[in-house]
């Protein structure tokens, strides 16, 4: 096994794989209304995921997060999870989902070996939620959260991106979800991922500090909670709460020092860092005569290029 260590001595312990670019929502901060998507045949196949998992094990990476787009729009998701978990050395398989299809498919995902789920929830007020997601129904996401708790997934994390003029007032009720249930609500600073209209981005950006102040104005000072130093979230708790409240501040407090991740995009490009445009096309490696060896090389190169 070759441990995956980058030039800054950061161990890569975690791979985030996007299995589709499609989604059944159109969140305003993530997608435009009229998207064109990759042909389905170009997405990661089950066999390719299998090769990727063999590669991870070879490189000592134990954790896999499946994301998208929306991973649940891939019918084969349970099979993907099962194949990943079947590899000796893959300890933990998680998904990040918008929750729309989760409640109805959760049981098969858990039976396939799903360990953890992050569910995105940007607002509790139905109208605000519908505005952000361009028509999404918040009840479906709340059902997803209930289902995840009922099936004993642990921890259940909720992700909220905070956007000025949209949902900055929702952060108080969202934080309140952590009071009497073991829910871990994380507030994420809006990132300027598509580089369009910098002025509009600046207007919509809310610093994590402001979000925290809004929550503390209602619930009082948050208590720090010890947490995994490689996690991007700074974690706190409302005194007496069962769950936690976390802040992921990639813009005002970049967590590069502890970054332990690599990402594979849905068009099979490795991205060593989310905050730069750096990417390496590795589609060829899946089709190489010795795909695992080719993938190991490609991943080592990407790791070496982590800024
Ligand atoms: N569709 C799934 C979901 O929404 O959870 C998984 C993919 S989504 C791209 C993964 C996460 O990225 C979500 O929590 C989403 O809110 C977050 N996200 C998307 N665009 C973002 C942006 N511009 N800034 C910060 N977070 C963003
Ligand atoms: Fe993007 Fe996820 Fe929203 Fe879909 S649900 S538009 S992938 S943030």
Coordinates of C-alpha atoms and ligand atoms in Angstrom, one line a residue:
X1 CA 0.0 0.0 0.0
X2 CA 1.3 3.5 -1.0
X3 CA 0.0 6.0 1.5
X4 CA -1.3 9.1 -0.2
X5 CA 0.6 12.1 1.2
X6 CA 0.8 15.4 -0.6
X7 CA 3.8 17.7 -0.7
X8 CA 2.6 19.6 2.3
X9 CA 2.5 16.3 4.4
X10 CA -1.3 16.2 4.3
X11 CA -2.6 12.7 4.2
X12 CA -5.4 12.1 1.7
X13 CA -8.0 10.0 3.5
X14 CA -11.1 10.8 1.7
X15 CA -12.3 10.8 -1.9
X16 CA -15.4 12.5 -3.1
X17 CA -16.8 11.0 -6.3
X18 CA -19.5 12.7 -8.3
X19 CA -21.5 10.0 -10.0
X20 CA -23.7 12.3 -12.1
X21 CA -24.0 16.0 -13.0
X22 CA -27.8 15.7 -13.2
X23 CA -30.1 16.9 -10.5
X24 CA -33.8 17.0 -9.8
X25 CA -33.4 20.5 -8.1
X26 CA -32.0 23.7 -9.7
X27 CA -30.6 25.5 -6.6
X28 CA -30.0 29.1 -7.6
X29 CA -26.4 29.1 -6.2
X30 CA -25.5 25.8 -8.0
X31 CA -27.2 25.4 -11.3
X32 CA -28.8 27.6 -13.9
X33 CA -32.4 27.0 -14.9
X34 CA -31.6 25.5 -18.3
X35 CA -28.7 23.1 -18.0
X36 CA -27.2 20.7 -20.5
X37 CA -25.9 17.5 -19.0
X38 CA -23.4 14.9 -20.0
X39 CA -24.6 11.9 -22.0
X40 CA -25.4 9.1 -19.5
X41 CA -22.9 6.8 -21.2
X42 CA -20.1 9.1 -20.1
X43 CA -20.8 8.8 -16.4
X44 CA -18.9 6.6 -14.1
X45 CA -20.0 3.0 -14.7
X46 CA -20.3 0.3 -12.0
X47 CA -17.1 -1.3 -13.3
X48 CA -15.2 2.0 -13.3
X49 CA -16.3 2.6 -9.7
X50 CA -15.1 -0.8 -8.9
X51 CA -11.6 0.0 -10.3
X52 CA -11.6 3.2 -8.5
X53 CA -12.3 1.5 -5.2
X54 CA -9.6 -1.0 -5.8
X55 CA -7.3 1.9 -6.5
X56 CA -8.3 3.7 -3.2
X57 CA -7.6 0.5 -1.2
X58 CA -4.2 0.3 -2.9
X59 CA -3.6 3.9 -1.8
X60 CA -4.9 3.5 1.8
X61 CA -7.9 5.7 1.3
X62 CA -10.7 4.3 3.5
X63 CA -13.5 6.8 3.1
X64 CA -15.7 7.4 0.0
X65 CA -18.4 10.1 -0.4
X66 CA -20.7 9.7 -3.3
X67 CA -22.2 13.0 -4.5
X68 CA -23.3 14.7 -7.7
X69 CA -25.4 16.5 -9.1
X70 CA -27.8 14.4 -7.2
X71 CA -26.5 10.9 -6.5
X72 CA -30.0 9.5 -6.1
X73 CA -30.9 10.1 -9.7
X74 CA -28.5 7.2 -10.5
X75 CA -30.7 4.1 -10.3
X76 CA -27.6 2.0 -9.6
X77 CA -26.7 3.9 -6.5
X78 CA -27.4 1.0 -4.1
X79 CA -25.3 -1.3 -6.3
X80 CA -22.5 1.3 -6.2
X81 CA -22.6 1.5 -2.4
X82 CA -22.6 -2.3 -2.1
X83 CA -19.7 -2.7 -4.5
X84 CA -17.6 -0.1 -2.6
X85 CA -18.4 -1.6 0.8
X86 CA -17.5 -5.1 -0.5
X87 CA -13.9 -4.0 -1.0
X88 CA -11.8 -4.9 2.0
X89 CA -10.3 -1.6 3.2
X90 CA -13.2 0.7 2.3
X91 CA -14.5 1.5 5.8
X92 CA -17.0 4.1 5.2
X93 CA -19.3 5.1 2.4
X94 CA -21.4 8.2 2.7
X95 CA -23.6 10.2 0.3
X96 CA -24.5 13.9 0.1
X97 CA -28.1 14.3 -1.2
X98 CA -30.8 16.9 -1.6
X99 CA -33.1 14.4 0.1
X100 CA -35.9 14.5 -2.5
X101 CA -35.7 10.8 -3.3
X102 CA -34.0 9.6 -0.1
X103 CA -37.0 8.5 2.1
X104 CA -38.3 6.1 -0.5
X105 CA -34.9 4.6 -1.3
X106 CA -33.2 4.8 2.1
X107 CA -33.8 1.2 3.2
X108 CA -32.1 -0.2 0.1
X109 CA -29.2 2.2 0.5
X110 CA -28.7 1.1 4.1
X111 CA -29.1 -2.5 3.2
X112 CA -26.4 -2.0 0.6
X113 CA -24.0 -0.7 3.3
X114 CA -24.5 3.1 3.4
X115 CA -22.9 4.4 6.6
X116 CA -23.7 8.0 6.6
X117 CA -25.7 10.7 4.9
X118 CA -25.5 14.5 4.6
X119 CA -28.7 16.1 3.6
X120 CA -28.9 19.6 2.1
X121 CA -31.6 21.8 3.7
X122 CA -31.3 25.5 3.1
X123 CA -34.6 26.7 4.6
X124 CA -37.5 25.4 6.7
X125 CA -40.1 27.9 5.4
X126 CA -41.7 26.2 2.4
X127 CA -41.7 29.4 0.2
X128 CA -38.1 30.2 0.9
X129 CA -37.0 26.6 0.2
X130 CA -39.0 26.6 -3.1
X131 CA -37.4 29.9 -4.1
X132 CA -33.8 28.6 -3.5
X133 CA -34.3 25.2 -5.1
X134 CA -36.6 26.6 -7.9
X135 CA -39.7 24.6 -6.9
X136 CA -38.5 22.0 -4.4
X137 CA -40.8 20.8 -1.6
X138 CA -39.3 21.1 1.8
X139 CA -41.6 18.3 3.2
X140 CA -39.8 15.7 1.1
X141 CA -36.4 16.7 2.7
X142 CA -37.9 16.7 6.2
X143 CA -39.2 13.1 5.5
X144 CA -35.7 12.2 4.4
X145 CA -34.2 13.5 7.6
X146 CA -36.8 11.5 9.7
X147 CA -36.0 8.4 7.7
X148 CA -32.3 8.7 8.2
X149 CA -32.8 9.0 11.9
X150 CA -35.2 6.1 12.0
X151 CA -32.8 3.9 10.1
X152 CA -30.1 4.7 12.7
X153 CA -27.7 6.4 10.3
X154 CA -25.1 8.3 12.3
X155 CA -24.2 11.1 12.2
X156 CA -27.0 12.7 10.2
X157 CA -25.6 16.0 9.0
X158 CA -27.6 18.8 7.4
X159 CA -25.9 21.3 5.0
X160 CA -27.2 24.8 4.5
X161 CA -25.6 27.3 2.2
X162 CA -26.4 30.8 3.4
X163 CA -27.3 33.4 0.8
X164 CA -28.2 37.1 1.5
X165 CA -31.6 38.1 0.5
X166 CA -32.7 34.4 0.4
X167 CA -32.3 32.4 3.5
X168 CA -30.1 34.3 6.0
X169 CA -33.1 34.5 8.4
X170 CA -33.7 30.8 8.2
X171 CA -30.4 30.0 10.0
X172 CA -32.1 30.4 13.4
X173 CA -34.9 27.8 12.9
X174 CA -32.4 25.5 11.1
X175 CA -30.0 25.7 14.0
X176 CA -33.0 24.9 16.3
X177 CA -33.3 21.5 14.6
X178 CA -30.2 20.4 16.6
X179 CA -32.0 21.1 19.9
X180 CA -33.9 17.9 20.6
X181 CA -32.5 15.5 18.0
X182 CA -29.0 14.2 17.2
X183 CA -28.8 16.4 14.0
X184 CA -25.7 18.2 13.0
X185 CA -26.6 21.4 11.2
X186 CA -23.7 22.9 9.2
X187 CA -23.8 26.4 7.7
X188 CA -21.7 26.7 4.6
X189 CA -20.4 30.0 3.1
X190 CA -21.5 30.5 -0.4
X191 CA -18.6 29.9 -2.8
X192 CA -18.2 31.6 -6.1
X193 CA -17.8 28.5 -8.1
X194 CA -18.7 29.7 -11.6
X195 CA -16.9 33.0 -11.5
X196 CA -19.9 34.9 -13.1
X197 CA -21.1 38.3 -12.0
X198 CA -18.7 39.1 -9.1
X199 CA -20.8 42.0 -7.9
X200 CA -23.9 39.8 -7.5
X201 CA -21.8 37.2 -5.7
X202 CA -20.5 39.9 -3.2
X203 CA -24.0 41.1 -2.5
X204 CA -25.2 37.5 -1.8
X205 CA -22.3 36.4 0.3
X206 CA -22.8 36.1 4.1
X207 CA -19.7 35.5 6.3
X208 CA -20.0 32.6 8.7
X209 CA -19.3 35.0 11.5
X210 CA -22.6 36.8 10.7
X211 CA -24.5 33.6 10.6
X212 CA -23.1 32.6 14.0
X213 CA -24.0 36.0 15.5
X214 CA -27.6 35.6 14.2
X215 CA -27.9 32.2 16.0
X216 CA -26.2 33.4 19.2
X217 CA -28.5 36.4 19.3
X218 CA -31.4 33.9 19.9
X219 CA -29.8 30.9 21.6
X220 CA -27.0 32.6 23.5
X221 CA -23.2 31.8 23.2
X222 CA -22.5 28.5 21.4
X223 CA -20.3 26.0 23.2
X224 CA -17.3 24.6 21.3
X225 CA -17.4 20.8 20.7
X226 CA -14.2 18.8 20.1
X227 CA -14.1 17.5 16.6
X228 CA -12.0 15.9 13.9
X229 CA -9.3 18.4 12.9
X230 CA -9.4 17.3 9.3
X231 CA -13.1 18.2 9.1
X232 CA -13.8 21.6 7.5
X233 CA -16.5 22.4 10.0
X234 CA -15.9 24.3 13.2
X235 CA -18.4 22.6 15.5
X236 CA -20.4 24.0 18.4
X237 CA -23.5 23.3 20.3
X238 CA -26.5 25.2 21.6
X239 CA -26.2 24.6 25.4
X240 CA -28.2 21.5 26.3
X241 CA -28.8 20.5 22.6
X242 CA -28.6 16.9 21.4
X243 CA -27.0 17.8 18.1
X244 CA -24.5 20.4 17.0
X245 CA -24.2 23.5 14.9
X246 CA -21.2 23.8 12.6
X247 CA -19.7 26.5 10.4
X248 CA -17.9 25.7 7.1
X249 CA -16.2 28.9 6.1
X250 CA -14.2 28.2 3.0
X251 CA -14.1 31.9 2.0
X252 CA -13.3 33.7 5.3
X253 CA -11.5 30.8 7.1
X254 CA -10.1 28.5 4.5
X255 CA -9.2 25.1 6.0
X256 CA -6.4 24.3 3.5
X257 CA -4.0 23.3 6.3
X258 CA -6.1 20.3 7.1
X259 CA -7.5 19.5 3.7
X260 CA -7.5 15.7 3.3
X261 CA -9.6 15.5 0.1
X262 CA -9.5 14.8 -3.6
X263 CA -12.5 15.0 -5.9
X264 CA -13.5 13.2 -9.0
X265 CA -16.0 15.2 -11.1
X266 CA -18.8 13.5 -13.1
X267 CA -16.8 14.0 -16.3
X268 CA -13.9 12.0 -14.7
X269 CA -11.6 14.8 -13.9
X270 CA -9.6 14.8 -10.6
X271 CA -9.8 18.1 -8.8
X272 CA -7.1 18.5 -6.1
X273 CA -8.7 21.7 -4.7
X274 CA -12.3 23.1 -4.9
X275 CA -11.1 26.7 -4.7
X276 CA -8.9 26.5 -7.8
X277 CA -9.6 25.6 -11.4
X278 CA -6.9 22.9 -11.3
X279 CA -8.2 19.6 -12.8
X280 CA -6.8 16.5 -14.4
X281 CA -8.7 14.5 -16.9
X282 CA -8.3 10.8 -15.9
X283 CA -11.0 9.3 -18.2
X284 CA -8.2 7.6 -20.2
X285 CA -7.0 5.8 -17.1
X286 CA -10.2 3.8 -16.6
X287 CA -9.8 2.4 -20.1
X288 CA -6.0 1.7 -19.9
X289 CA -4.8 -1.9 -20.3
X290 CA -3.9 -1.9 -16.5
X291 CA -6.6 0.5 -15.2
X292 CA -5.8 0.3 -11.5
X293 CA -2.1 1.0 -12.1
X294 CA -3.0 3.9 -14.4
X295 CA -5.4 5.3 -11.8
X296 CA -2.9 4.9 -9.0
X297 CA -0.4 7.0 -11.1
X298 CA -3.0 9.6 -12.0
X299 CA -4.1 10.0 -8.3
X300 CA -0.5 10.3 -7.1
X301 CA 0.1 13.0 -9.7
X302 CA -3.1 14.9 -8.6
X303 CA -2.1 14.6 -5.0
X304 CA 1.3 16.1 -5.8
X305 CA -0.4 19.0 -7.4
X306 CA -2.6 19.8 -4.4
X307 CA -2.1 23.5 -3.7
Ligands
LIG1 N1 -27.3 17.3 -4.8 C1 -26.7 17.0 -3.6 C2 -26.9 18.0 -2.5 O1 -27.4 19.1 -2.8 O2 -26.7 17.7 -1.3 C3 -25.2 16.8 -3.7 C4 -24.4 17.7 -4.5 S1 -24.3 19.4 -4.0 C5 -23.3 20.1 -5.3 C6 -23.2 19.2 -2.6 C7 -23.2 20.3 -1.6 O3 -22.6 21.5 -2.2 C8 -24.6 20.8 -1.2 O4 -24.7 20.8 0.2 C9 -24.7 22.2 -1.7 O5 -25.5 23.0 -0.9 C10 -23.3 22.6 -1.8 N2 -23.1 23.7 -2.8 C11 -23.5 23.8 -4.1 N3 -23.1 24.9 -4.6 C12 -22.4 25.6 -3.7 C13 -21.8 26.9 -3.6 N4 -21.8 27.7 -4.7 N5 -21.3 27.3 -2.5 C14 -21.3 26.5 -1.4 N6 -21.8 25.3 -1.4 C15 -22.4 24.9 -2.5
LIG2 FE1 -26.8 21.6 -6.9 FE2 -27.4 19.7 -5.0 FE3 -29.0 21.8 -5.4 FE4 -28.8 19.9 -7.2 S1 -29.6 19.8 -5.1 S2 -28.8 22.0 -7.7 S3 -26.6 19.4 -7.1 S4 -26.9 21.9 -4.6

